[in-house]
Amino acid sequence: MRRYDRTSLYQHLVNTRRWRKLRLAILTERPLCEICLRCGYYKSAQEVHHVKPISTARTADEAERLAYDPANLMALCTECHHEAHRLLDSNSRESRKKRKKMECREAIRKFFGDDAANQWEQRQPPRGEGGGVVCIGAG
């Protein structure tokens, strides 16, 4: 397996015409922050977040697949995007649980659609406001 510089690869991937077109398509298709929307707030999305970070890829090919897979992308407001990265960088038990729940929801959405993901999320035991989803940026 060939080693690669993850930082420079990430910079290359998000500075391509392909990424700019995909980012615009995601923000056009999903103009509202997906996390705020789940919490009942309507806030415009300005950021596109990789649910499974590109940095988790073991090869350059896998990094490229993660970067450009629409099912791995979420439209978020700036506040939710910052919070998502804060949780990714945290290794607390609660943060790990939230990351796993987010990954499960996105996998269900990818394979079965938004309705199935919403139904799955509604069946989860509530954990504070939003049923375990961190509701931020709605103020």
PDB file of C-alpha atoms in Angstrom:
ATOM      1  CA  MET A   1       0.000   0.000   0.000  1.00  0.00           C
ATOM      2  CA  ARG A   2       1.433   3.348  -1.063  1.00  0.00           C
ATOM      3  CA  ARG A   3       1.521   6.055   1.594  1.00  0.00           C
ATOM      4  CA  TYR A   4       0.218   9.482   0.732  1.00  0.00           C
ATOM      5  CA  ASP A   5       0.123  12.893   2.351  1.00  0.00           C
ATOM      6  CA  ARG A   6      -3.465  13.190   3.600  1.00  0.00           C
ATOM      7  CA  THR A   7      -3.376  16.955   4.044  1.00  0.00           C
ATOM      8  CA  SER A   8      -2.140  17.742   0.540  1.00  0.00           C
ATOM      9  CA  LEU A   9      -4.487  15.136  -0.977  1.00  0.00           C
ATOM     10  CA  TYR A  10      -7.449  16.675   0.859  1.00  0.00           C
ATOM     11  CA  GLN A  11      -6.433  20.142  -0.347  1.00  0.00           C
ATOM     12  CA  HIS A  12      -6.179  18.826  -3.893  1.00  0.00           C
ATOM     13  CA  LEU A  13      -9.585  17.086  -3.750  1.00  0.00           C
ATOM     14  CA  VAL A  14     -11.497  20.108  -2.434  1.00  0.00           C
ATOM     15  CA  ASN A  15      -9.838  22.535  -4.825  1.00  0.00           C
ATOM     16  CA  THR A  16     -10.963  20.833  -8.022  1.00  0.00           C
ATOM     17  CA  ARG A  17     -13.681  21.841 -10.446  1.00  0.00           C
ATOM     18  CA  ARG A  18     -15.338  18.472  -9.754  1.00  0.00           C
ATOM     19  CA  TRP A  19     -15.632  19.304  -6.012  1.00  0.00           C
ATOM     20  CA  ARG A  20     -16.899  22.834  -6.649  1.00  0.00           C
ATOM     21  CA  LYS A  21     -19.624  21.482  -8.961  1.00  0.00           C
ATOM     22  CA  LEU A  22     -20.602  18.736  -6.507  1.00  0.00           C
ATOM     23  CA  ARG A  23     -20.627  21.181  -3.572  1.00  0.00           C
ATOM     24  CA  LEU A  24     -22.875  23.573  -5.500  1.00  0.00           C
ATOM     25  CA  ALA A  25     -25.191  20.696  -6.472  1.00  0.00           C
ATOM     26  CA  ILE A  26     -25.474  19.539  -2.834  1.00  0.00           C
ATOM     27  CA  LEU A  27     -26.212  23.064  -1.567  1.00  0.00           C
ATOM     28  CA  THR A  28     -28.745  23.596  -4.370  1.00  0.00           C
ATOM     29  CA  GLU A  29     -30.454  20.253  -3.728  1.00  0.00           C
ATOM     30  CA  ARG A  30     -30.366  20.676   0.077  1.00  0.00           C
ATOM     31  CA  PRO A  31     -30.471  24.432   0.805  1.00  0.00           C
ATOM     32  CA  LEU A  32     -31.263  24.025   4.518  1.00  0.00           C
ATOM     33  CA  CYS A  33     -28.951  22.779   7.278  1.00  0.00           C
ATOM     34  CA  GLU A  34     -29.773  19.097   7.687  1.00  0.00           C
ATOM     35  CA  ILE A  35     -29.098  19.067  11.440  1.00  0.00           C
ATOM     36  CA  CYS A  36     -31.111  22.221  12.162  1.00  0.00           C
ATOM     37  CA  LEU A  37     -33.951  20.843  10.039  1.00  0.00           C
ATOM     38  CA  ARG A  38     -34.084  17.648  12.138  1.00  0.00           C
ATOM     39  CA  CYS A  39     -34.400  19.871  15.209  1.00  0.00           C
ATOM     40  CA  GLY A  40     -37.263  21.867  13.702  1.00  0.00           C
ATOM     41  CA  TYR A  41     -35.246  24.957  12.722  1.00  0.00           C
ATOM     42  CA  TYR A  42     -34.917  26.469   9.268  1.00  0.00           C
ATOM     43  CA  LYS A  43     -31.424  27.772   8.642  1.00  0.00           C
ATOM     44  CA  SER A  44     -29.625  27.982   5.322  1.00  0.00           C
ATOM     45  CA  ALA A  45     -26.698  25.682   4.687  1.00  0.00           C
ATOM     46  CA  GLN A  46     -23.370  27.225   3.718  1.00  0.00           C
ATOM     47  CA  GLU A  47     -21.065  24.234   4.220  1.00  0.00           C
ATOM     48  CA  VAL A  48     -20.841  20.701   2.837  1.00  0.00           C
ATOM     49  CA  HIS A  49     -19.654  18.191   5.423  1.00  0.00           C
ATOM     50  CA  HIS A  50     -18.112  14.753   4.800  1.00  0.00           C
ATOM     51  CA  VAL A  51     -19.942  12.368   7.165  1.00  0.00           C
ATOM     52  CA  LYS A  52     -17.089   9.882   7.022  1.00  0.00           C
ATOM     53  CA  PRO A  53     -13.982  12.082   6.978  1.00  0.00           C
ATOM     54  CA  ILE A  54     -11.627  11.868   4.035  1.00  0.00           C
ATOM     55  CA  SER A  55      -8.795  11.514   6.561  1.00  0.00           C
ATOM     56  CA  THR A  56     -10.072   8.033   7.510  1.00  0.00           C
ATOM     57  CA  ALA A  57      -9.216   6.721   4.032  1.00  0.00           C
ATOM     58  CA  ARG A  58      -6.286   4.338   3.830  1.00  0.00           C
ATOM     59  CA  THR A  59      -5.546   4.916   0.154  1.00  0.00           C
ATOM     60  CA  ALA A  60      -5.758   7.843  -2.229  1.00  0.00           C
ATOM     61  CA  ASP A  61      -8.463   6.019  -4.225  1.00  0.00           C
ATOM     62  CA  GLU A  62     -10.573   5.535  -1.108  1.00  0.00           C
ATOM     63  CA  ALA A  63     -10.084   9.213  -0.196  1.00  0.00           C
ATOM     64  CA  GLU A  64     -11.334  10.222  -3.630  1.00  0.00           C
ATOM     65  CA  ARG A  65     -14.409   7.981  -3.284  1.00  0.00           C
ATOM     66  CA  LEU A  66     -15.222   9.515   0.123  1.00  0.00           C
ATOM     67  CA  ALA A  67     -14.677  13.045  -1.150  1.00  0.00           C
ATOM     68  CA  TYR A  68     -17.058  12.781  -4.097  1.00  0.00           C
ATOM     69  CA  ASP A  69     -19.745  10.388  -2.808  1.00  0.00           C
ATOM     70  CA  PRO A  70     -22.985  12.410  -2.457  1.00  0.00           C
ATOM     71  CA  ALA A  71     -24.244   9.911   0.148  1.00  0.00           C
ATOM     72  CA  ASN A  72     -21.240  10.866   2.314  1.00  0.00           C
ATOM     73  CA  LEU A  73     -22.099  14.574   2.216  1.00  0.00           C
ATOM     74  CA  MET A  74     -24.349  16.721   4.392  1.00  0.00           C
ATOM     75  CA  ALA A  75     -25.414  20.330   3.863  1.00  0.00           C
ATOM     76  CA  LEU A  76     -24.831  22.220   7.118  1.00  0.00           C
ATOM     77  CA  CYS A  77     -24.876  25.739   8.484  1.00  0.00           C
ATOM     78  CA  THR A  78     -21.511  27.048   9.688  1.00  0.00           C
ATOM     79  CA  GLU A  79     -22.340  26.485  13.370  1.00  0.00           C
ATOM     80  CA  CYS A  80     -23.395  22.859  12.884  1.00  0.00           C
ATOM     81  CA  HIS A  81     -20.354  22.220  10.707  1.00  0.00           C
ATOM     82  CA  HIS A  82     -18.044  23.515  13.443  1.00  0.00           C
ATOM     83  CA  GLU A  83     -19.882  21.405  16.041  1.00  0.00           C
ATOM     84  CA  ALA A  84     -19.662  18.310  13.828  1.00  0.00           C
ATOM     85  CA  HIS A  85     -15.885  18.744  13.594  1.00  0.00           C
ATOM     86  CA  ARG A  86     -15.636  19.413  17.326  1.00  0.00           C
ATOM     87  CA  LEU A  87     -17.432  16.115  17.960  1.00  0.00           C
ATOM     88  CA  LEU A  88     -15.204  14.314  15.446  1.00  0.00           C
ATOM     89  CA  ASP A  89     -12.131  15.559  17.262  1.00  0.00           C
ATOM     90  CA  SER A  90     -13.543  14.583  20.661  1.00  0.00           C
ATOM     91  CA  ASN A  91     -13.060  11.058  21.911  1.00  0.00           C
ATOM     92  CA  SER A  92     -15.604  11.193  24.726  1.00  0.00           C
ATOM     93  CA  ARG A  93     -18.116   8.360  25.070  1.00  0.00           C
ATOM     94  CA  GLU A  94     -20.980  10.695  24.160  1.00  0.00           C
ATOM     95  CA  SER A  95     -19.167  11.947  21.050  1.00  0.00           C
ATOM     96  CA  ARG A  96     -18.435   8.402  19.899  1.00  0.00           C
ATOM     97  CA  LYS A  97     -22.135   7.478  20.335  1.00  0.00           C
ATOM     98  CA  LYS A  98     -23.245  10.532  18.346  1.00  0.00           C
ATOM     99  CA  ARG A  99     -20.762   9.747  15.566  1.00  0.00           C
ATOM    100  CA  LYS A 100     -21.986   6.145  15.353  1.00  0.00           C
ATOM    101  CA  LYS A 101     -25.622   7.242  15.262  1.00  0.00           C
ATOM    102  CA  MET A 102     -24.840   9.764  12.520  1.00  0.00           C
ATOM    103  CA  GLU A 103     -22.992   7.099  10.499  1.00  0.00           C
ATOM    104  CA  CYS A 104     -25.915   4.641  10.904  1.00  0.00           C
ATOM    105  CA  ARG A 105     -28.453   7.234   9.818  1.00  0.00           C
ATOM    106  CA  GLU A 106     -26.433   8.153   6.739  1.00  0.00           C
ATOM    107  CA  ALA A 107     -25.979   4.482   5.788  1.00  0.00           C
ATOM    108  CA  ILE A 108     -29.739   3.918   6.081  1.00  0.00           C
ATOM    109  CA  ARG A 109     -30.398   7.084   4.057  1.00  0.00           C
ATOM    110  CA  LYS A 110     -27.950   5.973   1.373  1.00  0.00           C
ATOM    111  CA  PHE A 111     -29.423   2.494   0.927  1.00  0.00           C
ATOM    112  CA  PHE A 112     -33.107   2.976   1.824  1.00  0.00           C
ATOM    113  CA  GLY A 113     -33.811   6.692   1.396  1.00  0.00           C
ATOM    114  CA  ASP A 114     -34.686   9.667   3.582  1.00  0.00           C
ATOM    115  CA  ASP A 115     -38.032   8.268   4.779  1.00  0.00           C
ATOM    116  CA  ALA A 116     -36.417   5.111   6.163  1.00  0.00           C
ATOM    117  CA  ALA A 117     -33.678   7.145   7.862  1.00  0.00           C
ATOM    118  CA  ASN A 118     -36.269   9.426   9.449  1.00  0.00           C
ATOM    119  CA  GLN A 119     -38.292   6.434  10.667  1.00  0.00           C
ATOM    120  CA  TRP A 120     -35.157   4.830  12.118  1.00  0.00           C
ATOM    121  CA  GLU A 121     -34.211   8.041  13.895  1.00  0.00           C
ATOM    122  CA  GLN A 122     -37.717   8.424  15.353  1.00  0.00           C
ATOM    123  CA  ARG A 123     -37.485   4.921  16.840  1.00  0.00           C
ATOM    124  CA  GLN A 124     -34.250   5.775  18.682  1.00  0.00           C
ATOM    125  CA  PRO A 125     -34.645   6.537  22.393  1.00  0.00           C
ATOM    126  CA  PRO A 126     -34.611  10.296  22.930  1.00  0.00           C
ATOM    127  CA  ARG A 127     -31.431  11.810  24.326  1.00  0.00           C
ATOM    128  CA  GLY A 128     -32.266  15.388  25.070  1.00  0.00           C
ATOM    129  CA  GLU A 129     -33.583  17.827  22.501  1.00  0.00           C
ATOM    130  CA  GLY A 130     -33.644  16.467  18.962  1.00  0.00           C
ATOM    131  CA  GLY A 131     -33.458  12.746  19.873  1.00  0.00           C
ATOM    132  CA  GLY A 132     -29.670  12.651  20.185  1.00  0.00           C
ATOM    133  CA  VAL A 133     -28.985  15.145  17.416  1.00  0.00           C
ATOM    134  CA  VAL A 134     -27.021  18.135  18.594  1.00  0.00           C
ATOM    135  CA  CYS A 135     -29.273  21.123  17.913  1.00  0.00           C
ATOM    136  CA  ILE A 136     -27.045  24.130  17.416  1.00  0.00           C
ATOM    137  CA  GLY A 137     -26.919  27.173  15.254  1.00  0.00           C
ATOM    138  CA  ALA A 138     -30.631  27.733  15.497  1.00  0.00           C
ATOM    139  CA  GLY A 139     -30.457  30.824  17.620  1.00  0.00           C
TER     140      GLY A 139
END
